[in-house]
Amino acid sequence: MEEKQSIVNDYAKGAQDLQGQFAAYRPKANAVADFAPDKFSAIVSSYRNRLNYEFQENKVELPDQCVYGFEAYANKFPRPEATGELSYQVKATEWLLTKLAKNKPEALLNVVRAKFDLESAPAPVTRGSRNTVKAAVKEPAYYVMPLELTFRSDEKGLSNFLSEIANTDRYAFVIRNVRVQNERMTPPTKGDAQFEPAKVKTSMDYAFVYD
């Protein structure tokens, strides 16, 4: 019985320690406070302009009409109940993509951002506070905000980028999947001894969370 109790105690302590680690990433209430939806358009526009500058400054090829995952809000307003969380996600995504730009990939090929619950929750039947929808979707202890990046880079740039994600204390990023594909599909020959490091096409799935 004592052995079982010890196992339960260790498990509880591990869960408590993990909760404490996530708490360090928890944003302040004002960082996810909701605001008028029409203000989000200006936030997305500024976000896009800053990232355009970073990638262009580092001579990175970009896809046409890139809004870096927020294309859905380039010409329309978000749900009022989702504005605070979306604003937080914009900041986290900008941090991530700025780090990528500074590592000078050859090209950013795609940014895919999945919607989270508050963006697509059914509208409330009756008018009420903005918290009505949040209560209806059973707001979780934390949101998972998936993001997929596809870019072309050399090995050093990819390694540095991954290290910066792993070592940041700003946001709780989780790398769920990394797929690396060499552009050169044939093995090197003896005559290739001095060739430049092969570029790699990388597709990465991220989820950054806040508690």
PDB file of C-alpha atoms in Angstrom, residues 77-168:
ATOM      1  CA  PHE A  77     -13.480  41.116 -39.159  1.00  0.00           C
ATOM      2  CA  PRO A  78     -13.079  38.264 -36.651  1.00  0.00           C
ATOM      3  CA  ARG A  79     -15.627  37.205 -34.085  1.00  0.00           C
ATOM      4  CA  PRO A  80     -15.585  39.674 -31.164  1.00  0.00           C
ATOM      5  CA  GLU A  81     -15.072  36.809 -28.702  1.00  0.00           C
ATOM      6  CA  ALA A  82     -11.882  35.699 -30.491  1.00  0.00           C
ATOM      7  CA  THR A  83     -10.086  39.043 -30.848  1.00  0.00           C
ATOM      8  CA  GLY A  84      -7.991  38.751 -27.690  1.00  0.00           C
ATOM      9  CA  GLU A  85      -6.732  35.266 -28.471  1.00  0.00           C
ATOM     10  CA  LEU A  86      -6.129  36.174 -32.134  1.00  0.00           C
ATOM     11  CA  SER A  87      -4.096  39.202 -31.101  1.00  0.00           C
ATOM     12  CA  TYR A  88      -1.967  36.982 -28.880  1.00  0.00           C
ATOM     13  CA  GLN A  89      -1.512  34.520 -31.734  1.00  0.00           C
ATOM     14  CA  VAL A  90      -0.440  37.310 -34.094  1.00  0.00           C
ATOM     15  CA  LYS A  91       2.341  38.289 -31.676  1.00  0.00           C
ATOM     16  CA  ALA A  92       3.522  34.710 -31.220  1.00  0.00           C
ATOM     17  CA  THR A  93       3.480  34.023 -34.968  1.00  0.00           C
ATOM     18  CA  GLU A  94       5.358  37.244 -35.676  1.00  0.00           C
ATOM     19  CA  TRP A  95       8.036  36.222 -33.177  1.00  0.00           C
ATOM     20  CA  LEU A  96       8.346  32.819 -34.834  1.00  0.00           C
ATOM     21  CA  LEU A  97       8.491  34.108 -38.406  1.00  0.00           C
ATOM     22  CA  THR A  98      10.897  36.909 -37.532  1.00  0.00           C
ATOM     23  CA  LYS A  99      13.303  34.285 -36.186  1.00  0.00           C
ATOM     24  CA  LEU A 100      12.884  32.336 -39.417  1.00  0.00           C
ATOM     25  CA  ALA A 101      13.568  35.427 -41.535  1.00  0.00           C
ATOM     26  CA  LYS A 102      16.739  36.254 -39.620  1.00  0.00           C
ATOM     27  CA  ASN A 103      18.067  32.761 -40.359  1.00  0.00           C
ATOM     28  CA  LYS A 104      17.803  33.635 -44.068  1.00  0.00           C
ATOM     29  CA  PRO A 105      15.963  30.740 -45.683  1.00  0.00           C
ATOM     30  CA  GLU A 106      15.945  30.770 -49.464  1.00  0.00           C
ATOM     31  CA  ALA A 107      12.147  30.822 -49.607  1.00  0.00           C
ATOM     32  CA  LEU A 108       9.055  30.757 -47.418  1.00  0.00           C
ATOM     33  CA  LEU A 109       6.669  28.558 -49.380  1.00  0.00           C
ATOM     34  CA  ASN A 110       3.572  28.381 -47.206  1.00  0.00           C
ATOM     35  CA  VAL A 111       2.051  29.315 -43.841  1.00  0.00           C
ATOM     36  CA  VAL A 112      -1.103  27.441 -42.814  1.00  0.00           C
ATOM     37  CA  ARG A 113      -2.925  28.454 -39.649  1.00  0.00           C
ATOM     38  CA  ALA A 114      -5.784  26.337 -38.349  1.00  0.00           C
ATOM     39  CA  LYS A 115      -8.709  28.075 -36.664  1.00  0.00           C
ATOM     40  CA  PHE A 116      -9.313  27.485 -32.976  1.00  0.00           C
ATOM     41  CA  ASP A 117     -12.727  26.974 -31.364  1.00  0.00           C
ATOM     42  CA  LEU A 118     -13.653  30.596 -30.632  1.00  0.00           C
ATOM     43  CA  GLU A 119     -13.245  31.587 -34.284  1.00  0.00           C
ATOM     44  CA  SER A 120     -15.880  29.170 -35.537  1.00  0.00           C
ATOM     45  CA  ALA A 121     -18.192  28.723 -32.545  1.00  0.00           C
ATOM     46  CA  PRO A 122     -21.940  29.110 -33.251  1.00  0.00           C
ATOM     47  CA  ALA A 123     -23.287  32.585 -32.616  1.00  0.00           C
ATOM     48  CA  PRO A 124     -25.333  32.915 -29.401  1.00  0.00           C
ATOM     49  CA  VAL A 125     -29.111  32.823 -29.873  1.00  0.00           C
ATOM     50  CA  THR A 126     -29.644  35.808 -27.599  1.00  0.00           C
ATOM     51  CA  ARG A 127     -27.578  38.909 -27.202  1.00  0.00           C
ATOM     52  CA  GLY A 128     -25.309  39.063 -24.234  1.00  0.00           C
ATOM     53  CA  SER A 129     -21.767  39.617 -23.174  1.00  0.00           C
ATOM     54  CA  ARG A 130     -18.829  38.438 -25.226  1.00  0.00           C
ATOM     55  CA  ASN A 131     -18.256  35.750 -22.628  1.00  0.00           C
ATOM     56  CA  THR A 132     -21.493  34.021 -23.749  1.00  0.00           C
ATOM     57  CA  VAL A 133     -19.750  32.294 -26.646  1.00  0.00           C
ATOM     58  CA  LYS A 134     -16.666  31.530 -24.585  1.00  0.00           C
ATOM     59  CA  ALA A 135     -18.848  29.770 -22.050  1.00  0.00           C
ATOM     60  CA  ALA A 136     -20.694  27.911 -24.803  1.00  0.00           C
ATOM     61  CA  VAL A 137     -17.506  26.397 -26.225  1.00  0.00           C
ATOM     62  CA  LYS A 138     -16.323  25.417 -22.735  1.00  0.00           C
ATOM     63  CA  GLU A 139     -13.188  27.524 -22.767  1.00  0.00           C
ATOM     64  CA  PRO A 140     -10.259  25.188 -22.015  1.00  0.00           C
ATOM     65  CA  ALA A 141      -7.378  25.689 -19.621  1.00  0.00           C
ATOM     66  CA  TYR A 142      -5.221  26.459 -22.669  1.00  0.00           C
ATOM     67  CA  TYR A 143      -5.663  26.843 -26.410  1.00  0.00           C
ATOM     68  CA  VAL A 144      -3.720  24.835 -28.970  1.00  0.00           C
ATOM     69  CA  MET A 145      -3.069  27.020 -32.021  1.00  0.00           C
ATOM     70  CA  PRO A 146      -1.671  24.824 -34.824  1.00  0.00           C
ATOM     71  CA  LEU A 147       0.554  26.390 -37.461  1.00  0.00           C
ATOM     72  CA  GLU A 148       2.320  24.732 -40.376  1.00  0.00           C
ATOM     73  CA  LEU A 149       5.325  26.293 -42.133  1.00  0.00           C
ATOM     74  CA  THR A 150       6.929  25.161 -45.368  1.00  0.00           C
ATOM     75  CA  PHE A 151      10.236  26.754 -46.303  1.00  0.00           C
ATOM     76  CA  ARG A 152      13.462  26.102 -48.181  1.00  0.00           C
ATOM     77  CA  SER A 153      16.682  26.480 -46.203  1.00  0.00           C
ATOM     78  CA  ASP A 154      20.173  25.125 -45.735  1.00  0.00           C
ATOM     79  CA  GLU A 155      21.014  22.857 -42.813  1.00  0.00           C
ATOM     80  CA  LYS A 156      22.611  25.568 -40.675  1.00  0.00           C
ATOM     81  CA  GLY A 157      19.631  27.903 -40.953  1.00  0.00           C
ATOM     82  CA  LEU A 158      17.205  25.124 -40.071  1.00  0.00           C
ATOM     83  CA  SER A 159      19.285  24.025 -37.079  1.00  0.00           C
ATOM     84  CA  ASN A 160      19.558  27.576 -35.723  1.00  0.00           C
ATOM     85  CA  PHE A 161      15.832  28.169 -36.182  1.00  0.00           C
ATOM     86  CA  LEU A 162      14.915  25.006 -34.283  1.00  0.00           C
ATOM     87  CA  SER A 163      17.327  25.899 -31.484  1.00  0.00           C
ATOM     88  CA  GLU A 164      15.754  29.329 -31.049  1.00  0.00           C
ATOM     89  CA  ILE A 165      12.291  27.783 -30.807  1.00  0.00           C
ATOM     90  CA  ALA A 166      13.454  25.213 -28.260  1.00  0.00           C
ATOM     91  CA  ASN A 167      15.230  27.767 -26.077  1.00  0.00           C
ATOM     92  CA  THR A 168      12.711  30.602 -26.011  1.00  0.00           C
TER      93      THR A 168
END
